[in-house]
């Protein structure tokens, strides 16, 4: 299967949130493909991630770990002007950034646990960082087929919300979905060969989900490598005609 629809050349790819979890597994899956020329692996601690170092030892210059805090626009400017200098086009960008209980975010059970600080922390990483990443990478997405996919979450769906709770996380992902849908309309005008997707990776065994895995039914907690493969399948299945849509790991559409 092609990495993204209509792409006939080797791909330049950027993964944000690449130092561990699903983003790291995406880097490994992409580097194992012979149609991927270059992977930029972005995270705040990319250069000190032992797992990324192991991939770099295996794949050499095809992997470029880059330290960047995607909540910080100066850091994003440096990513484009310094680390990506010489890169003319990115065919695929996947934002795998996200927090649920880290960096000041809280997985609230009820309103009594809600604080301005946890709302702001969740929105800063889950909502603002991915859309600012897209803003800064836009010059590299304007010519050829280009897909920008962000890992959202099914719990960000308003139509699917029957359990409540997780106010900050749910709202931050719902707002991310709105921003991505809005961007898909603008990108369609700038580059008719562009695609913007929101993807739910499925519940996956990572640092983000670890405190909440007790409630996951048997067989429904995925290994990061499985999720990464499913995400790449979904990305490869949807081109410009589907831009601005929301999919799960099994390629089923999710209601907003
Ligand atoms: N795991 C699940 O069950 C699950 C379910 C549904 C949706 N998701 C979504 O899938 C995505 C990946 O989650 P995961 O489970 O793989 O999480 P994870 O293991 O905690 O990894 C998150 C990644 O994001 C990076 N990151 C966090 N803040 C950043 C920032 N400000 N700038 C740059 N990088 C940053 C982290 O690296 P540094 O700390 O080095 O920056 C790390 O590489 C998230 O969007 C999450 O909401 C996950």
mmCIF file of C-alpha atoms and ligand atoms in Angstrom:
data_model
loop_
_atom_site.group_PDB
_atom_site.id
_atom_site.type_symbol
_atom_site.label_atom_id
_atom_site.label_comp_id
_atom_site.label_asym_id
_atom_site.label_seq_id
_atom_site.Cartn_x
_atom_site.Cartn_y
_atom_site.Cartn_z
ATOM 1 C CA UNK A 1 0.000 0.000 0.000
ATOM 2 C CA UNK A 2 1.219 3.522 -0.744
ATOM 3 C CA UNK A 3 2.269 5.605 2.252
ATOM 4 C CA UNK A 4 -0.216 8.277 1.202
ATOM 5 C CA UNK A 5 -2.557 8.233 -1.798
ATOM 6 C CA UNK A 6 -1.094 9.508 -5.104
ATOM 7 C CA UNK A 7 2.504 9.490 -3.843
ATOM 8 C CA UNK A 8 4.869 7.868 -6.329
ATOM 9 C CA UNK A 9 8.184 9.069 -4.900
ATOM 10 C CA UNK A 10 10.125 8.350 -1.720
ATOM 11 C CA UNK A 11 8.638 10.189 1.232
ATOM 12 C CA UNK A 12 9.934 12.762 3.658
ATOM 13 C CA UNK A 13 8.050 12.353 6.935
ATOM 14 C CA UNK A 14 7.902 14.227 10.243
ATOM 15 C CA UNK A 15 6.574 12.621 13.433
ATOM 16 C CA UNK A 16 5.912 14.915 16.407
ATOM 17 C CA UNK A 17 5.717 13.184 19.789
ATOM 18 C CA UNK A 18 8.334 10.689 18.646
ATOM 19 C CA UNK A 19 10.371 10.030 21.792
ATOM 20 C CA UNK A 20 8.156 7.209 23.101
ATOM 21 C CA UNK A 21 4.761 5.511 22.794
ATOM 22 C CA UNK A 22 2.861 5.531 19.515
ATOM 23 C CA UNK A 23 5.033 8.239 17.911
ATOM 24 C CA UNK A 24 8.174 6.172 18.493
ATOM 25 C CA UNK A 25 6.468 3.094 17.015
ATOM 26 C CA UNK A 26 5.452 5.173 13.979
ATOM 27 C CA UNK A 27 9.115 6.121 13.459
ATOM 28 C CA UNK A 28 10.145 2.442 13.608
ATOM 29 C CA UNK A 29 7.397 1.389 11.185
ATOM 30 C CA UNK A 30 8.259 4.167 8.718
ATOM 31 C CA UNK A 31 12.002 3.488 8.784
ATOM 32 C CA UNK A 32 11.317 -0.174 7.997
ATOM 33 C CA UNK A 33 9.658 0.874 4.703
ATOM 34 C CA UNK A 34 11.682 1.298 1.534
ATOM 35 C CA UNK A 35 9.454 4.129 0.273
ATOM 36 C CA UNK A 36 10.445 6.437 3.150
ATOM 37 C CA UNK A 37 13.646 8.429 2.598
ATOM 38 C CA UNK A 38 13.789 10.533 5.745
ATOM 39 C CA UNK A 39 12.080 10.692 9.140
ATOM 40 C CA UNK A 40 12.340 13.748 11.408
ATOM 41 C CA UNK A 41 11.515 12.587 14.942
ATOM 42 C CA UNK A 42 10.380 15.542 17.044
ATOM 43 C CA UNK A 43 9.840 15.671 20.814
ATOM 44 C CA UNK A 44 11.058 17.786 23.713
ATOM 45 C CA UNK A 45 13.517 15.036 24.645
ATOM 46 C CA UNK A 46 14.136 13.443 21.236
ATOM 47 C CA UNK A 47 17.919 13.728 21.432
ATOM 48 C CA UNK A 48 18.050 11.870 24.759
ATOM 49 C CA UNK A 49 15.474 9.163 23.978
ATOM 50 C CA UNK A 50 17.346 5.820 24.214
ATOM 51 C CA UNK A 51 14.779 4.215 21.882
ATOM 52 C CA UNK A 52 15.313 6.861 19.197
ATOM 53 C CA UNK A 53 19.078 6.463 19.653
ATOM 54 C CA UNK A 54 18.675 2.715 19.011
ATOM 55 C CA UNK A 55 16.705 3.438 15.823
ATOM 56 C CA UNK A 56 19.368 5.945 14.733
ATOM 57 C CA UNK A 57 22.046 3.294 15.258
ATOM 58 C CA UNK A 58 20.074 0.953 12.990
ATOM 59 C CA UNK A 59 19.000 3.410 10.290
ATOM 60 C CA UNK A 60 21.712 6.100 10.391
ATOM 61 C CA UNK A 61 20.997 9.433 8.701
ATOM 62 C CA UNK A 62 17.509 8.438 7.599
ATOM 63 C CA UNK A 63 16.404 9.324 11.149
ATOM 64 C CA UNK A 64 16.876 12.824 12.497
ATOM 65 C CA UNK A 65 15.877 13.284 16.169
ATOM 66 C CA UNK A 66 14.968 16.925 16.867
ATOM 67 C CA UNK A 67 14.316 18.563 20.256
ATOM 68 C CA UNK A 68 11.372 20.944 20.033
ATOM 69 C CA UNK A 69 8.607 21.926 22.437
ATOM 70 C CA UNK A 70 5.639 22.224 20.109
ATOM 71 C CA UNK A 71 3.806 24.512 22.570
ATOM 72 C CA UNK A 72 6.468 27.151 21.958
ATOM 73 C CA UNK A 73 6.376 29.102 18.684
ATOM 74 C CA UNK A 74 10.067 30.077 18.872
ATOM 75 C CA UNK A 75 10.918 26.397 19.173
ATOM 76 C CA UNK A 76 8.689 25.657 16.148
ATOM 77 C CA UNK A 77 10.329 28.474 14.152
ATOM 78 C CA UNK A 78 13.752 26.970 14.884
ATOM 79 C CA UNK A 79 12.495 23.524 13.836
ATOM 80 C CA UNK A 80 11.628 24.860 10.381
ATOM 81 C CA UNK A 81 14.507 27.301 9.877
ATOM 82 C CA UNK A 82 17.322 25.166 11.341
ATOM 83 C CA UNK A 83 16.455 21.467 11.600
ATOM 84 C CA UNK A 84 14.386 21.309 8.405
ATOM 85 C CA UNK A 85 16.615 23.698 6.419
ATOM 86 C CA UNK A 86 17.177 22.044 3.056
ATOM 87 C CA UNK A 87 13.909 20.102 3.208
ATOM 88 C CA UNK A 88 11.683 21.354 0.406
ATOM 89 C CA UNK A 89 8.587 19.304 1.080
ATOM 90 C CA UNK A 90 7.070 17.004 3.685
ATOM 91 C CA UNK A 91 4.786 14.313 2.269
ATOM 92 C CA UNK A 92 3.496 13.165 5.643
ATOM 93 C CA UNK A 93 3.337 14.759 9.086
ATOM 94 C CA UNK A 94 1.809 12.895 12.022
ATOM 95 C CA UNK A 95 1.288 14.679 15.310
ATOM 96 C CA UNK A 96 1.404 12.055 18.068
ATOM 97 C CA UNK A 97 1.722 14.678 20.803
ATOM 98 C CA UNK A 98 -0.566 14.383 23.739
ATOM 99 C CA UNK A 99 -1.021 14.368 27.497
ATOM 100 C CA UNK A 100 -3.741 13.008 29.769
ATOM 101 C CA UNK A 101 -2.266 13.094 33.278
ATOM 102 C CA UNK A 102 1.223 14.565 32.666
ATOM 103 C CA UNK A 103 2.620 18.126 32.658
ATOM 104 C CA UNK A 104 -0.157 19.481 34.902
ATOM 105 C CA UNK A 105 -3.044 17.810 33.046
ATOM 106 C CA UNK A 106 -5.592 15.792 35.037
ATOM 107 C CA UNK A 107 -7.992 13.023 34.042
ATOM 108 C CA UNK A 108 -10.862 14.482 36.098
ATOM 109 C CA UNK A 109 -13.660 12.213 37.307
ATOM 110 C CA UNK A 110 -15.930 15.154 38.126
ATOM 111 C CA UNK A 111 -16.278 18.938 38.050
ATOM 112 C CA UNK A 112 -14.861 19.238 41.573
ATOM 113 C CA UNK A 113 -11.451 18.159 40.221
ATOM 114 C CA UNK A 114 -11.464 20.620 37.327
ATOM 115 C CA UNK A 115 -8.932 23.453 37.533
ATOM 116 C CA UNK A 116 -7.946 26.242 35.195
ATOM 117 C CA UNK A 117 -4.374 24.942 35.312
ATOM 118 C CA UNK A 118 -5.298 21.443 34.132
ATOM 119 C CA UNK A 119 -7.568 22.789 31.391
ATOM 120 C CA UNK A 120 -4.776 25.075 30.197
ATOM 121 C CA UNK A 121 -2.160 22.310 30.318
ATOM 122 C CA UNK A 122 -4.332 19.899 28.318
ATOM 123 C CA UNK A 123 -5.229 22.502 25.719
ATOM 124 C CA UNK A 124 -1.623 23.738 25.399
ATOM 125 C CA UNK A 125 -0.329 20.295 24.400
ATOM 126 C CA UNK A 126 -3.320 18.487 22.899
ATOM 127 C CA UNK A 127 -4.913 21.374 20.994
ATOM 128 C CA UNK A 128 -2.584 24.334 20.518
ATOM 129 C CA UNK A 129 0.665 22.431 19.864
ATOM 130 C CA UNK A 130 -0.601 20.345 16.886
ATOM 131 C CA UNK A 131 -2.261 23.306 15.135
ATOM 132 C CA UNK A 132 0.789 25.545 15.690
ATOM 133 C CA UNK A 133 2.923 22.734 14.298
ATOM 134 C CA UNK A 134 0.726 22.742 11.186
ATOM 135 C CA UNK A 135 0.970 26.536 10.941
ATOM 136 C CA UNK A 136 4.767 26.473 10.997
ATOM 137 C CA UNK A 137 5.089 23.504 8.624
ATOM 138 C CA UNK A 138 2.629 24.943 6.092
ATOM 139 C CA UNK A 139 5.340 26.164 3.657
ATOM 140 C CA UNK A 140 6.522 22.545 3.412
ATOM 141 C CA UNK A 141 3.048 21.175 2.639
ATOM 142 C CA UNK A 142 2.047 23.351 -0.304
ATOM 143 C CA UNK A 143 3.179 21.580 -3.465
ATOM 144 C CA UNK A 144 2.857 17.828 -3.861
ATOM 145 C CA UNK A 145 0.654 15.253 -2.137
ATOM 146 C CA UNK A 146 0.877 16.041 1.571
ATOM 147 C CA UNK A 147 -0.978 14.549 4.516
ATOM 148 C CA UNK A 148 -1.145 16.094 7.981
ATOM 149 C CA UNK A 149 -2.656 13.617 10.459
ATOM 150 C CA UNK A 150 -3.052 14.242 14.175
ATOM 151 C CA UNK A 151 -3.750 11.643 16.812
ATOM 152 C CA UNK A 152 -6.974 12.699 18.431
ATOM 153 C CA UNK A 153 -9.113 10.391 20.613
ATOM 154 C CA UNK A 154 -12.562 8.858 20.427
ATOM 155 C CA UNK A 155 -13.341 10.473 23.801
ATOM 156 C CA UNK A 156 -13.075 13.824 21.979
ATOM 157 C CA UNK A 157 -16.249 12.926 20.066
ATOM 158 C CA UNK A 158 -19.261 14.819 21.479
ATOM 159 C CA UNK A 159 -21.721 12.474 19.727
ATOM 160 C CA UNK A 160 -20.062 9.409 21.270
ATOM 161 C CA UNK A 161 -19.788 10.783 24.836
ATOM 162 C CA UNK A 162 -21.972 8.700 27.115
ATOM 163 C CA UNK A 163 -19.658 8.247 30.145
ATOM 164 C CA UNK A 164 -18.631 11.829 30.974
ATOM 165 C CA UNK A 165 -15.479 12.631 32.950
ATOM 166 C CA UNK A 166 -12.014 13.536 31.609
ATOM 167 C CA UNK A 167 -13.237 17.116 31.007
ATOM 168 C CA UNK A 168 -9.897 18.622 30.003
ATOM 169 C CA UNK A 169 -8.780 15.770 27.755
ATOM 170 C CA UNK A 170 -12.153 15.347 26.021
ATOM 171 C CA UNK A 171 -12.541 19.080 25.409
ATOM 172 C CA UNK A 172 -8.964 19.508 24.211
ATOM 173 C CA UNK A 173 -9.414 16.731 21.622
ATOM 174 C CA UNK A 174 -12.843 18.052 20.522
ATOM 175 C CA UNK A 175 -11.258 21.481 19.990
ATOM 176 C CA UNK A 176 -8.330 19.876 18.143
ATOM 177 C CA UNK A 177 -10.807 18.181 15.792
ATOM 178 C CA UNK A 178 -12.472 21.548 15.049
ATOM 179 C CA UNK A 179 -9.101 23.176 14.349
ATOM 180 C CA UNK A 180 -8.083 20.330 12.025
ATOM 181 C CA UNK A 181 -11.389 20.432 10.153
ATOM 182 C CA UNK A 182 -11.025 24.209 9.751
ATOM 183 C CA UNK A 183 -7.438 23.823 8.527
ATOM 184 C CA UNK A 184 -8.512 21.163 6.023
ATOM 185 C CA UNK A 185 -10.697 23.776 4.297
ATOM 186 C CA UNK A 186 -7.837 26.283 4.044
ATOM 187 C CA UNK A 187 -5.313 23.659 2.923
ATOM 188 C CA UNK A 188 -7.653 22.467 0.167
ATOM 189 C CA UNK A 189 -7.391 25.958 -1.367
ATOM 190 C CA UNK A 190 -3.601 26.162 -0.962
ATOM 191 C CA UNK A 191 -2.846 22.619 -2.137
ATOM 192 C CA UNK A 192 -5.624 20.519 -3.700
ATOM 193 C CA UNK A 193 -3.415 17.440 -3.119
ATOM 194 C CA UNK A 194 -3.422 17.955 0.663
ATOM 195 C CA UNK A 195 -5.211 15.837 3.262
ATOM 196 C CA UNK A 196 -5.875 16.585 6.938
ATOM 197 C CA UNK A 197 -7.045 13.736 9.179
ATOM 198 C CA UNK A 198 -7.975 13.210 12.847
ATOM 199 C CA UNK A 199 -7.230 9.644 13.935
ATOM 200 C CA UNK A 200 -8.106 7.688 17.093
ATOM 201 C CA UNK A 201 -5.296 5.146 17.620
ATOM 202 C CA UNK A 202 -7.209 2.806 19.936
ATOM 203 C CA UNK A 203 -6.266 2.247 23.566
ATOM 204 C CA UNK A 204 -2.545 1.578 23.474
ATOM 205 C CA UNK A 205 -0.043 0.495 26.120
ATOM 206 C CA UNK A 206 1.946 3.707 26.675
ATOM 207 C CA UNK A 207 2.874 6.090 29.490
ATOM 208 C CA UNK A 208 -0.246 8.133 28.685
ATOM 209 C CA UNK A 209 -2.727 5.289 29.219
ATOM 210 C CA UNK A 210 -0.825 3.357 31.928
ATOM 211 C CA UNK A 211 -2.791 4.572 35.012
ATOM 212 C CA UNK A 212 -6.125 3.742 33.304
ATOM 213 C CA UNK A 213 -5.467 0.321 31.798
ATOM 214 C CA UNK A 214 -7.308 -1.575 34.558
ATOM 215 C CA UNK A 215 -10.692 -0.923 32.930
ATOM 216 C CA UNK A 216 -9.666 -1.976 29.414
ATOM 217 C CA UNK A 217 -11.391 -5.217 28.310
ATOM 218 C CA UNK A 218 -9.151 -8.192 27.421
ATOM 219 C CA UNK A 219 -7.670 -7.952 23.932
ATOM 220 C CA UNK A 220 -8.430 -4.239 23.572
ATOM 221 C CA UNK A 221 -5.121 -2.825 24.810
ATOM 222 C CA UNK A 222 -2.856 -2.527 21.774
ATOM 223 C CA UNK A 223 0.913 -2.667 21.536
ATOM 224 C CA UNK A 224 2.317 0.603 20.111
ATOM 225 C CA UNK A 225 3.623 -1.255 17.018
ATOM 226 C CA UNK A 226 0.098 -2.533 16.253
ATOM 227 C CA UNK A 227 -1.407 0.960 16.621
ATOM 228 C CA UNK A 228 1.321 2.437 14.426
ATOM 229 C CA UNK A 229 0.598 -0.069 11.650
ATOM 230 C CA UNK A 230 -3.130 0.645 11.864
ATOM 231 C CA UNK A 231 -2.548 4.417 11.771
ATOM 232 C CA UNK A 232 -0.377 4.093 8.640
ATOM 233 C CA UNK A 233 -3.116 1.957 7.022
ATOM 234 C CA UNK A 234 -5.684 4.673 7.767
ATOM 235 C CA UNK A 235 -3.372 7.406 6.452
ATOM 236 C CA UNK A 236 -2.757 5.412 3.266
ATOM 237 C CA UNK A 237 -6.483 4.868 2.706
ATOM 238 C CA UNK A 238 -7.568 8.528 2.724
ATOM 239 C CA UNK A 239 -6.644 11.238 0.248
ATOM 240 C CA UNK A 240 -7.828 14.787 -0.458
ATOM 241 C CA UNK A 241 -11.490 13.764 -0.956
ATOM 242 C CA UNK A 242 -11.591 12.744 2.732
ATOM 243 C CA UNK A 243 -9.722 15.752 4.102
ATOM 244 C CA UNK A 244 -11.173 17.080 7.356
ATOM 245 C CA UNK A 245 -12.552 13.765 8.622
ATOM 246 C CA UNK A 246 -12.168 11.680 11.827
ATOM 247 C CA UNK A 247 -11.294 7.937 11.756
ATOM 248 C CA UNK A 248 -10.559 5.201 14.231
ATOM 249 C CA UNK A 249 -7.654 2.695 14.064
ATOM 250 C CA UNK A 250 -9.965 0.237 12.287
ATOM 251 C CA UNK A 251 -10.732 2.751 9.525
ATOM 252 C CA UNK A 252 -14.279 3.362 10.774
ATOM 253 C CA UNK A 253 -15.498 6.993 10.778
ATOM 254 C CA UNK A 254 -16.155 8.617 14.178
ATOM 255 C CA UNK A 255 -18.928 11.176 14.695
ATOM 256 C CA UNK A 256 -17.794 14.643 15.769
HETATM 257 N N1 LIG B 1 -2.284 5.602 24.414
HETATM 258 C C1 LIG B 1 -3.600 5.597 24.219
HETATM 259 O O1 LIG B 1 -4.325 4.691 24.691
HETATM 260 C C2 LIG B 1 -4.244 6.674 23.390
HETATM 261 C C3 LIG B 1 -5.630 6.582 23.138
HETATM 262 C C4 LIG B 1 -6.233 7.571 22.378
HETATM 263 C C5 LIG B 1 -5.478 8.624 21.876
HETATM 264 N N2 LIG B 1 -4.136 8.685 22.140
HETATM 265 C C6 LIG B 1 -3.383 9.824 21.603
HETATM 266 O O2 LIG B 1 -2.259 9.332 20.883
HETATM 267 C C7 LIG B 1 -1.181 10.269 20.973
HETATM 268 C C8 LIG B 1 0.087 9.537 21.422
HETATM 269 O O3 LIG B 1 -0.101 9.105 22.765
HETATM 270 P P1 LIG B 1 0.883 8.066 23.490
HETATM 271 O O4 LIG B 1 -0.004 7.163 24.242
HETATM 272 O O5 LIG B 1 1.883 7.567 22.535
HETATM 273 O O6 LIG B 1 1.586 9.080 24.559
HETATM 274 P P2 LIG B 1 3.041 9.042 25.225
HETATM 275 O O7 LIG B 1 3.602 7.678 25.230
HETATM 276 O O8 LIG B 1 2.918 9.765 26.524
HETATM 277 O O9 LIG B 1 3.902 9.927 24.185
HETATM 278 C C9 LIG B 1 3.618 11.282 23.973
HETATM 279 C C10 LIG B 1 4.716 11.901 23.122
HETATM 280 O O10 LIG B 1 4.451 13.313 22.979
HETATM 281 C C11 LIG B 1 5.661 14.029 23.236
HETATM 282 N N3 LIG B 1 5.304 15.365 23.702
HETATM 283 C C12 LIG B 1 4.516 15.685 24.766
HETATM 284 N N4 LIG B 1 4.429 17.015 24.882
HETATM 285 C C13 LIG B 1 5.187 17.547 23.879
HETATM 286 C C14 LIG B 1 5.494 18.872 23.477
HETATM 287 N N5 LIG B 1 5.028 19.939 24.146
HETATM 288 N N6 LIG B 1 6.298 19.050 22.402
HETATM 289 C C15 LIG B 1 6.798 17.999 21.728
HETATM 290 N N7 LIG B 1 6.538 16.715 22.059
HETATM 291 C C16 LIG B 1 5.740 16.505 23.132
HETATM 292 C C17 LIG B 1 6.389 13.167 24.270
HETATM 293 O O11 LIG B 1 7.780 13.350 24.262
HETATM 294 P P3 LIG B 1 8.596 14.373 25.198
HETATM 295 O O12 LIG B 1 8.105 14.148 26.603
HETATM 296 O O13 LIG B 1 10.017 13.968 24.947
HETATM 297 O O14 LIG B 1 8.285 15.736 24.669
HETATM 298 C C18 LIG B 1 6.097 11.768 23.724
HETATM 299 O O15 LIG B 1 7.006 11.468 22.680
HETATM 300 C C19 LIG B 1 -1.665 11.380 21.906
HETATM 301 O O16 LIG B 1 -2.193 12.446 21.146
HETATM 302 C C20 LIG B 1 -2.789 10.731 22.683
HETATM 303 O O17 LIG B 1 -3.737 11.678 23.149
HETATM 304 C C21 LIG B 1 -3.509 7.730 22.881
#
